[in-house]
C-alpha positions as a printed NumPy array, in Angstrom:
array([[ 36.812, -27.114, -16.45 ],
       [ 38.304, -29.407, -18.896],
       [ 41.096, -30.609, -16.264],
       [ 37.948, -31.462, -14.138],
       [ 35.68 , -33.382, -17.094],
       [ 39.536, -35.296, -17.593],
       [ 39.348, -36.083, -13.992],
       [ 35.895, -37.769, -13.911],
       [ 36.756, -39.103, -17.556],
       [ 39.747, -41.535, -15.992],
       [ 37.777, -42.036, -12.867],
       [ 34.898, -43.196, -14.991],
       [ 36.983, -45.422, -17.525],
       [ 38.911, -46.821, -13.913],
       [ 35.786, -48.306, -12.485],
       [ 34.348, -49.578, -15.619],
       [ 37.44 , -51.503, -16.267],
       [ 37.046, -52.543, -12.918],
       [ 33.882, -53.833, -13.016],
       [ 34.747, -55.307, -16.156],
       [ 37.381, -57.121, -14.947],
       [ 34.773, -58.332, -12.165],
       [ 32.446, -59.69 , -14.536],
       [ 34.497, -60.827, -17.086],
       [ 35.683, -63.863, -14.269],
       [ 32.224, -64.311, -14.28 ],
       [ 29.603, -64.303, -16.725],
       [ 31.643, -63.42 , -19.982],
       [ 32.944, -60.509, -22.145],
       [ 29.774, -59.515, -23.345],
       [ 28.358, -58.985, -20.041],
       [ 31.637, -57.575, -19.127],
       [ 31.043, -54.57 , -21.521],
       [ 27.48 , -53.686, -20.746],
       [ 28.578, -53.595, -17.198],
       [ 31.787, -51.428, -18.13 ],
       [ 29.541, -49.205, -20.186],
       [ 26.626, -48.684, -17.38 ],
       [ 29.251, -48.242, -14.86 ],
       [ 31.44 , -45.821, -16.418],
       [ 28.221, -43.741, -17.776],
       [ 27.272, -43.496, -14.152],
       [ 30.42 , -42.474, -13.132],
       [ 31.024, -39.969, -15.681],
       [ 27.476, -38.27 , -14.851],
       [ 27.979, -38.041, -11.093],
       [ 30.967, -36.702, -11.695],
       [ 29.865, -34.234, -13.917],
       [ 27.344, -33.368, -11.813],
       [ 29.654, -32.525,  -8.93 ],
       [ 32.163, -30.953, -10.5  ],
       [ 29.18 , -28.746, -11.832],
       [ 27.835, -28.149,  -8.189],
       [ 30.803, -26.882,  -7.266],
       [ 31.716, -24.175, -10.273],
       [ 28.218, -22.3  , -10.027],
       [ 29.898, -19.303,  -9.457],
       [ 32.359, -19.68 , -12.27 ],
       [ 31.064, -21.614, -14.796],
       [ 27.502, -20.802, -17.154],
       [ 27.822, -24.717, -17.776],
       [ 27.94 , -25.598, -14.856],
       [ 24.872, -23.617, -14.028],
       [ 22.929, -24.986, -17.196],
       [ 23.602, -28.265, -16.281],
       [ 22.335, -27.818, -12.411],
       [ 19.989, -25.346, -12.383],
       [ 18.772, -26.294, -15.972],
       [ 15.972, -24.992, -18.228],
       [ 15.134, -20.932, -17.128],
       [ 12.61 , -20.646, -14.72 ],
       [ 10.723, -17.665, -12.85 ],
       [ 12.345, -18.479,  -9.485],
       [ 15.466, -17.803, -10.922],
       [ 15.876, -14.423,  -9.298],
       [ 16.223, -15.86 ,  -6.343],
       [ 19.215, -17.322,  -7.343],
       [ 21.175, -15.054,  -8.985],
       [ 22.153, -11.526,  -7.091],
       [ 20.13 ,  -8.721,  -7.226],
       [ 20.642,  -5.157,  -8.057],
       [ 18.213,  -2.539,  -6.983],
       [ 16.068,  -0.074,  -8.77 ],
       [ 14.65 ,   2.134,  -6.249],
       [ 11.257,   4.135,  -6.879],
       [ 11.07 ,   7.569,  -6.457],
       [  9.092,   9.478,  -4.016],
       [  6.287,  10.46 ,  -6.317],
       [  4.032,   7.738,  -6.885],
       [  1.701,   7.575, -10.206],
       [ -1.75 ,   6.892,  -8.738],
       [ -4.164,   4.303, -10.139],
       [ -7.67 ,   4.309,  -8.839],
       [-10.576,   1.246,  -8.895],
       [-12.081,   1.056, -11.963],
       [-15.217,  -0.905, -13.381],
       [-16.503,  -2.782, -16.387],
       [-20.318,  -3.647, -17.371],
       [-20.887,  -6.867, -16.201],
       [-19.366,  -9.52 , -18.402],
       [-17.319,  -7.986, -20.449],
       [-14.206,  -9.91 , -19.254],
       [-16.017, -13.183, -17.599],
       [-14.755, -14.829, -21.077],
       [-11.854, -14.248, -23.502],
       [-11.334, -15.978, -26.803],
       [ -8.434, -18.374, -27.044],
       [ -6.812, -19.676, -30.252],
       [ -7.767, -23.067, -30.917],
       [-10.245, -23.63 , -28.256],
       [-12.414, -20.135, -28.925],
       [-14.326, -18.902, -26.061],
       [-13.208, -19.421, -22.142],
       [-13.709, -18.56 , -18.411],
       [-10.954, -16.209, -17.878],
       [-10.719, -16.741, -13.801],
       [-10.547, -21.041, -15.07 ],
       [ -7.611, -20.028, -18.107],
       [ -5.888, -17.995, -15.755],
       [ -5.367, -20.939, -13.624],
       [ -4.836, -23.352, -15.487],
       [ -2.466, -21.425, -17.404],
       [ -0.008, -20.995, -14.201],
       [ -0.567, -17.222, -14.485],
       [  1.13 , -15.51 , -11.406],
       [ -0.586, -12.119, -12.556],
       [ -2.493, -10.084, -14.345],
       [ -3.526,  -6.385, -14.324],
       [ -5.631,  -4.639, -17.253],
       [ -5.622,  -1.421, -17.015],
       [ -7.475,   1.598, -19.016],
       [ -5.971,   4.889, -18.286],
       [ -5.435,   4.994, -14.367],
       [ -8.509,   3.082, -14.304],
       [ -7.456,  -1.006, -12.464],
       [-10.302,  -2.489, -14.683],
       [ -9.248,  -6.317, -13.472],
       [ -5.937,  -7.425, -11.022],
       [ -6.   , -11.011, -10.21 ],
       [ -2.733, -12.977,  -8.414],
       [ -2.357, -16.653,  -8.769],
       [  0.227, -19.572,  -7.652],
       [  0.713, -17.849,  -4.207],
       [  1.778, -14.502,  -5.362],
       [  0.153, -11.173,  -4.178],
       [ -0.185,  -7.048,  -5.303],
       [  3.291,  -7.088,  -3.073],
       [  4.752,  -9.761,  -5.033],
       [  8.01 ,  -8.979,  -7.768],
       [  7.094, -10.718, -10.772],
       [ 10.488, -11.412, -12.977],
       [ 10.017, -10.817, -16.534],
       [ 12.455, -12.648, -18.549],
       [ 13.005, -10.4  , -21.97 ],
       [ 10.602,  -7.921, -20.766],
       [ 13.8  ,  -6.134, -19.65 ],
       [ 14.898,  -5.866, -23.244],
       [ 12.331,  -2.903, -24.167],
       [ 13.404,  -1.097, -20.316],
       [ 16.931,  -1.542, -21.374],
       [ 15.825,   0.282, -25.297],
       [ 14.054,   2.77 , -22.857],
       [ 17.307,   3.959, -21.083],
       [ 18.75 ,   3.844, -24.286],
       [ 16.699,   6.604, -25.562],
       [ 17.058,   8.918, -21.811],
       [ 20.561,   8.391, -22.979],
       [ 20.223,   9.765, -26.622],
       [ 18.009,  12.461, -25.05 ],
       [ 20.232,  13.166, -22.046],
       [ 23.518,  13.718, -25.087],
       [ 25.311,  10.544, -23.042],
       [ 25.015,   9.064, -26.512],
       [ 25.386,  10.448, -29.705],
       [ 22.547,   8.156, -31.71 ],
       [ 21.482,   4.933, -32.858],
       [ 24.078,   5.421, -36.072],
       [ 26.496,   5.649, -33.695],
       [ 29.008,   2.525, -33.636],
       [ 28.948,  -0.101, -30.795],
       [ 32.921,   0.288, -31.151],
       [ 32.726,   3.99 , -30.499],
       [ 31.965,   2.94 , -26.886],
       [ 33.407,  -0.744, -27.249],
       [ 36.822,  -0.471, -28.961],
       [ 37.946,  -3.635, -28.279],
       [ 35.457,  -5.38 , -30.235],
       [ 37.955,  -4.131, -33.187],
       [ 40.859,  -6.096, -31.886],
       [ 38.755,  -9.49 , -32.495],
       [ 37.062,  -8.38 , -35.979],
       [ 37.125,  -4.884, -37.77 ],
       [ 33.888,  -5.902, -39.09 ],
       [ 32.366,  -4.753, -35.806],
       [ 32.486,  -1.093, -37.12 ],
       [ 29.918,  -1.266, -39.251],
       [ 27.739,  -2.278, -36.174],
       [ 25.785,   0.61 , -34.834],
       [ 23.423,   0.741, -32.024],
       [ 20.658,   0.566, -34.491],
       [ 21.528,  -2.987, -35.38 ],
       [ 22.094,  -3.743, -32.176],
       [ 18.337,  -2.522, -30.612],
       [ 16.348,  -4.062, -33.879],
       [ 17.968,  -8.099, -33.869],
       [ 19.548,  -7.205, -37.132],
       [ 23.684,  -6.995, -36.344],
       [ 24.447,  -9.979, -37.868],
       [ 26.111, -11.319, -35.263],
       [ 26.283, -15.079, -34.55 ],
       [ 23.632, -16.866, -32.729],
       [ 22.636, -20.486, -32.243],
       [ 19.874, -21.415, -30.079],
       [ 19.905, -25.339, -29.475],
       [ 19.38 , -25.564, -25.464],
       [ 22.223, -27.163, -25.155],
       [ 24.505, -26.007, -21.584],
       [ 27.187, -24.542, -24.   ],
       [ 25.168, -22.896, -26.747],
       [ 24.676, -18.918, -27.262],
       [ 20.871, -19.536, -25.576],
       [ 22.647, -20.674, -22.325],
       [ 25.655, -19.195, -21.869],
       [ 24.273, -15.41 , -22.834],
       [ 21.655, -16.316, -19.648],
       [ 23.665, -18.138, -17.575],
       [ 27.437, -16.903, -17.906],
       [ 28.777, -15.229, -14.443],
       [ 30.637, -12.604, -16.295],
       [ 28.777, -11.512, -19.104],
       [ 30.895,  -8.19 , -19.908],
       [ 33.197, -11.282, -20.992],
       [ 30.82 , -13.314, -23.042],
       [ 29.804, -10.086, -24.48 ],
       [ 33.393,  -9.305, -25.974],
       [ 33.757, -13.104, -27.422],
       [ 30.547, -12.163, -29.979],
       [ 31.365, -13.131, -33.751],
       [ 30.459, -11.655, -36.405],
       [ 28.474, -13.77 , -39.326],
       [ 27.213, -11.625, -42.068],
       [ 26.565,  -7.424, -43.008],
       [ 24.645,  -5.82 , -40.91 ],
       [ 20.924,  -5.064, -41.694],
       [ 20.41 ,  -7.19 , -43.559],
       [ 18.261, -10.207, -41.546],
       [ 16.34 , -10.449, -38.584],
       [ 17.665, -12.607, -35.894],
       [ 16.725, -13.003, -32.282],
       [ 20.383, -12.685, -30.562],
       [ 20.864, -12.002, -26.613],
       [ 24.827, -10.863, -27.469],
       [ 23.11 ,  -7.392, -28.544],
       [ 21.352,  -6.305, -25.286],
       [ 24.606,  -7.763, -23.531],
       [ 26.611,  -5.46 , -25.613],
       [ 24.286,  -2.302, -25.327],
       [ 24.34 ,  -2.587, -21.436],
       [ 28.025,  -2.105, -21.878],
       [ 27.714,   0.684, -24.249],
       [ 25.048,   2.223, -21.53 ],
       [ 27.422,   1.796, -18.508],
       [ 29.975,   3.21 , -20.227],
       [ 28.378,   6.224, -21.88 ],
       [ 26.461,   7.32 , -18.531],
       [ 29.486,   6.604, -16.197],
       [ 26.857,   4.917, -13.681],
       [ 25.975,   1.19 , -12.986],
       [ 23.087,   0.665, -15.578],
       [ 20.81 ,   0.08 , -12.598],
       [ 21.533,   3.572, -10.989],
       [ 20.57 ,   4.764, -14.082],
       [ 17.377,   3.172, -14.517],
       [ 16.255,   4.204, -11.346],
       [ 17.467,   7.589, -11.579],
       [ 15.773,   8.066, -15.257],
       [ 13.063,   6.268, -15.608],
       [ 11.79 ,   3.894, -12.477],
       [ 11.51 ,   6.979, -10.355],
       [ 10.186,   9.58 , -13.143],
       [  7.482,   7.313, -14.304],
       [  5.982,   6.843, -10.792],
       [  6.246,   2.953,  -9.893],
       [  4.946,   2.63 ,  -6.319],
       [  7.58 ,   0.103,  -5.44 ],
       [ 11.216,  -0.979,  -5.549],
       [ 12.355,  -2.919,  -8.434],
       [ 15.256,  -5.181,  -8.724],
       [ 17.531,  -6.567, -11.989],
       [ 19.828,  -9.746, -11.432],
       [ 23.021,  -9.752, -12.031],
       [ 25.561, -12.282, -13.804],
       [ 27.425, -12.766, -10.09 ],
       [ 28.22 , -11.186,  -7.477],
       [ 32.1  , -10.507,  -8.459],
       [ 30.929,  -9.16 , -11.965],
       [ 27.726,  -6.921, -11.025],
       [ 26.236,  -6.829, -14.162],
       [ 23.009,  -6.775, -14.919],
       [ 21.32 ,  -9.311, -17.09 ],
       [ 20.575,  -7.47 , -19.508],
       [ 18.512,  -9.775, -21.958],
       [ 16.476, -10.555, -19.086],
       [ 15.839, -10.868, -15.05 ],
       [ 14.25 ,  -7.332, -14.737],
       [ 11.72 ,  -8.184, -11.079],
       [  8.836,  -5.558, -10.48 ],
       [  5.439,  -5.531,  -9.058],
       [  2.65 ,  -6.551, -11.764],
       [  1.333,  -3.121, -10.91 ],
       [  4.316,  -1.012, -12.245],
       [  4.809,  -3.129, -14.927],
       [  1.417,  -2.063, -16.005],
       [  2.722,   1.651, -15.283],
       [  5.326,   1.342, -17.696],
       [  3.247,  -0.056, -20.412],
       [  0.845,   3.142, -19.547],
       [  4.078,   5.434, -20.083],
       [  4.513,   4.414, -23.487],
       [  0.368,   4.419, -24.19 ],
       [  0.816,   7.947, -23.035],
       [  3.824,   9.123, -25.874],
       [  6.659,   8.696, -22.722],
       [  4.255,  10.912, -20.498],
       [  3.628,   9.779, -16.53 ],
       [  0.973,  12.169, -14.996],
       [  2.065,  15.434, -16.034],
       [  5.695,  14.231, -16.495],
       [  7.108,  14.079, -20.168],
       [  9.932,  10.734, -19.054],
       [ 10.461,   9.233, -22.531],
       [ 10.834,  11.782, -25.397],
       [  7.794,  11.223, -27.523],
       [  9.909,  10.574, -30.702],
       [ 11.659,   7.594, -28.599],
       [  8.172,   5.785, -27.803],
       [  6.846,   6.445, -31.373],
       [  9.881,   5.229, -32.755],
       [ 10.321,   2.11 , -30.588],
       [  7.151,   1.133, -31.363],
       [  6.613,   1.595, -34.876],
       [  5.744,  -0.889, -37.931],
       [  8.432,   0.418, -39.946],
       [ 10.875,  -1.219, -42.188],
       [ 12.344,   1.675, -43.256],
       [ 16.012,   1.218, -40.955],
       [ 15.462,  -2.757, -40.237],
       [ 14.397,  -5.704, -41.787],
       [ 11.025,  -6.847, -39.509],
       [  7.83 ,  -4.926, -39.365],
       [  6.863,  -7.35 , -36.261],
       [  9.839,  -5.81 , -34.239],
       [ 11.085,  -2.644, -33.965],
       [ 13.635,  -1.066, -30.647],
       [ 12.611,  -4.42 , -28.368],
       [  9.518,  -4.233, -28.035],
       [  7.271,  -6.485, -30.57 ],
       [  4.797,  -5.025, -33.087],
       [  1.163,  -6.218, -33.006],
       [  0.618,  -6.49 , -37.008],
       [ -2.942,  -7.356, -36.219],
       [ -3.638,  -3.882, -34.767],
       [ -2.446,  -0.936, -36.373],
       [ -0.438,   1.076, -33.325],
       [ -0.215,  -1.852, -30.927],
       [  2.971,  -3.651, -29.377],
       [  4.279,  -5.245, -26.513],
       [  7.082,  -6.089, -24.284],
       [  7.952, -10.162, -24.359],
       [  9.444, -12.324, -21.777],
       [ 10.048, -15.819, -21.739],
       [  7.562, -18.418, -20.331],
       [  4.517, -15.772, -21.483],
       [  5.332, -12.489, -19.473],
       [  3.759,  -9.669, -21.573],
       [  2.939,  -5.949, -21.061],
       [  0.532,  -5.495, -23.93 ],
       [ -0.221,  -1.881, -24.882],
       [ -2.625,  -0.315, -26.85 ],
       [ -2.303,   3.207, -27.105],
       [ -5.813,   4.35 , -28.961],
       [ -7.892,   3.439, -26.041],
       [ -5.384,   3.627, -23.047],
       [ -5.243,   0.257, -22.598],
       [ -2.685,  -1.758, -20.795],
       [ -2.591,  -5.805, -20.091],
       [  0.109,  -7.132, -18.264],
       [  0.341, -11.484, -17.723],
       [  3.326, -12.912, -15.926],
       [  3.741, -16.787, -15.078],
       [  5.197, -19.679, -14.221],
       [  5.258, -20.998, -17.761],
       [  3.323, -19.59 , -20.525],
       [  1.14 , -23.15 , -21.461],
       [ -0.507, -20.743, -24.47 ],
       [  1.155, -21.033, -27.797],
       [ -0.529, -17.588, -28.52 ],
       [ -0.805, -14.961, -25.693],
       [ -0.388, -12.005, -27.967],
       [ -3.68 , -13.43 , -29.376],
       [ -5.87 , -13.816, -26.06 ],
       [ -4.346, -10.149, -24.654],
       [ -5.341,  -8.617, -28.077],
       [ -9.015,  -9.969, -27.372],
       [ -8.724,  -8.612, -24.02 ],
       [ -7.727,  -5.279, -25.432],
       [-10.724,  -5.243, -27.838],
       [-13.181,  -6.06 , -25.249],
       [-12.094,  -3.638, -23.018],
       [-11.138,  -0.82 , -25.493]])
């Protein structure tokens, strides 16, 4: 990369000076510069622009810089992994509501609206509430369908915690105090700091590992979402402080827990999601998790989990149910209650516990977050599922309008 930004650097400064030159017989030095600076600025973009177009499959810059902000349609770009369903379907039925109940929600800020008109507006692709196995409401927007895979963005943090726990339960790993160097070694080679890193820290945002978010093509925000080998990225983590001590939204954990997965179950991490829990839960379709590339294979694990809005509403209803699917027991119920608890007791946020988020509003509620405002929003008291996914979330406060939804139904 940096031979090629030289490259279009001296090709850049070359036809400024040219132009310079050009002008300068002309109309003066003054001019002369402007035109040297517009002309070289030009020159330096297309050519970073090109040289970018041409390292997608090597380079997370280069991908930030093309491809640019995240978007939904971004599993269509990168390669995709499958997640098979199992044979054994978990049935949902047709369900009702007395009329009106969900004709309005309340919104932050603006109080009471049509749901059909904020639905639209909003960009929402789906939504599914659910009440048991009871469809109360399933409405598809911006040309999507019951058929359609909705990607979730960090949604596939709390089904990566999920196979964490099969994998506790299953003895493929020992427990959450366990080390990320006991399956990671090599992280000791950089920093022996990294020992006192356990899973725990690693599943609850509190490792204390480095993490800028600026949006920038080369910061941590980027690179852990676009890089195409993210085993890699993974191993160049830094360590910044102790352990358990602060909060801090970091996509370098989930990147190195899908390592520590892989490597504990001896299985692609995908095989093993649809082995564990996509099949023994019941989804009624195929789901699908992008990968970093096609030379590295590995999933993104901070994000790009794809499934029907339907079976994301399944899993939400797996962990209403204490990790049960029909008459299945898929998640041990310790796992779900655990996961899901307001507990400060072995981290440092009450709002957060194994990935998923906790809804301090409602005592016993939480949800799994994705970027742009994809949500499956659980409530396990009445049975109650929501799931939204979308092109962009346009609502500073989802958690807000699904909790509304939640109480009307419940």
């Amino acid at each position: 990369m940096v031979v090629w930004l030289l490259l279009v650097a001296v090709v850049a400064v070359a036809l400024g000076w040219g132009a310079a030159r050009l002008v300068r017989r002309r109309r003066g030095r003054v001019a002369a510069g402007l035109v040297a600076v517009l002309v070289g600025t030009l020159a330096l973009g297309g050519g970073s622009q090109l040289w970018a177009r041409a390292s997608l499959d090597s380079s997370g810059i280069a991908r930030a810089l093309v491809w640019m902000d995240a978007d939904v349609d971004d599993r269509l770009r990168f390669p995709a992994l499958p997640v098979p369903a199992g044979d054994d379907v978990l049935p949902l039925r047709e369900g009702s509501l007395p009329d009106g109940v969900l004709d309005r929600v309340t919104v932050p800020g603006s109080g009471e609206e049509d749901l059909d008109a904020l639905l639209q507006r909003t960009e929402t692709t789906a939504f599914v509430v659910l009440r048991g196995d009871e469809v109360l409401l399933e409405s598809y927007g911006e040309g999507q369908s019951r058929e359609s895979l909705q990607t979730s963005f960090s949604v596939a943090k709390s089904v990566l915690s999920t196979l964490v726990g099969l994998a506790i339960e299953r003895g493929y790993i020992g427990s959450l105090e366990d080390p990320v160097t006991t399956y990671v070694p090599e992280l000791l080679d950089r920093d022996p700091r990294f020992a006192e890193v356990t899973l725990r820290h690693l599943v609850t945002m509190s490792s204390g590992l480095s993490y800028e978010e600026q949006g920038l093509p080369w910061s941590d925000d980027a690179l852990t979402y676009y890089a195409p080998d993210l085993r890699a990225l993974a191993l160049t983590a830094e360590v910044e402080e102790p352990p358990g001590r602060t909060w801090l939204y970091n996509n370098y954990n989930p990147l190195l827990v899908g390592m520590v997965l892989e490597r504990a179950v001896g299985e692609p991490v995908e095989e093993f999601a649809a082995e564990a829990l996509w099949g023994p839960m019941g989804a009624e379709a195929d789901a699908s998790w992008s990968a970093d590339s096609t030379a590295s294979g590995f999933p993104k694990m901070e994000s790009g989990f794809n499934a029907r809005a339907l079976d994301y509403a399944r899993f939400g209803l797996l962990f209403a149910r204490e990790g049960r699917a029909g008459d299945r027991q898929v998640v041990p119920a310790d796992w779900v209650a655990e996961a899901t608890a307001r507990d400060t007791s072995g981290d440092p946020a009450e709002h957060y516990q194994y990935w998923w988020w906790v809804d301090t509003e409602r005592e016993g509620r939480f949800s799994a977050r994705g970027n742009k405002g994809q949500f499956v929003y659980v409530d396990p008291a009445t049975d109650v599922v929501v799931v939204r996914t979308g092109r962009e979330a346009v609502l500073e406060d989802w958690t807000a309008v699904l909790r509304d939804v939640a109480d009307r139904v419940g």
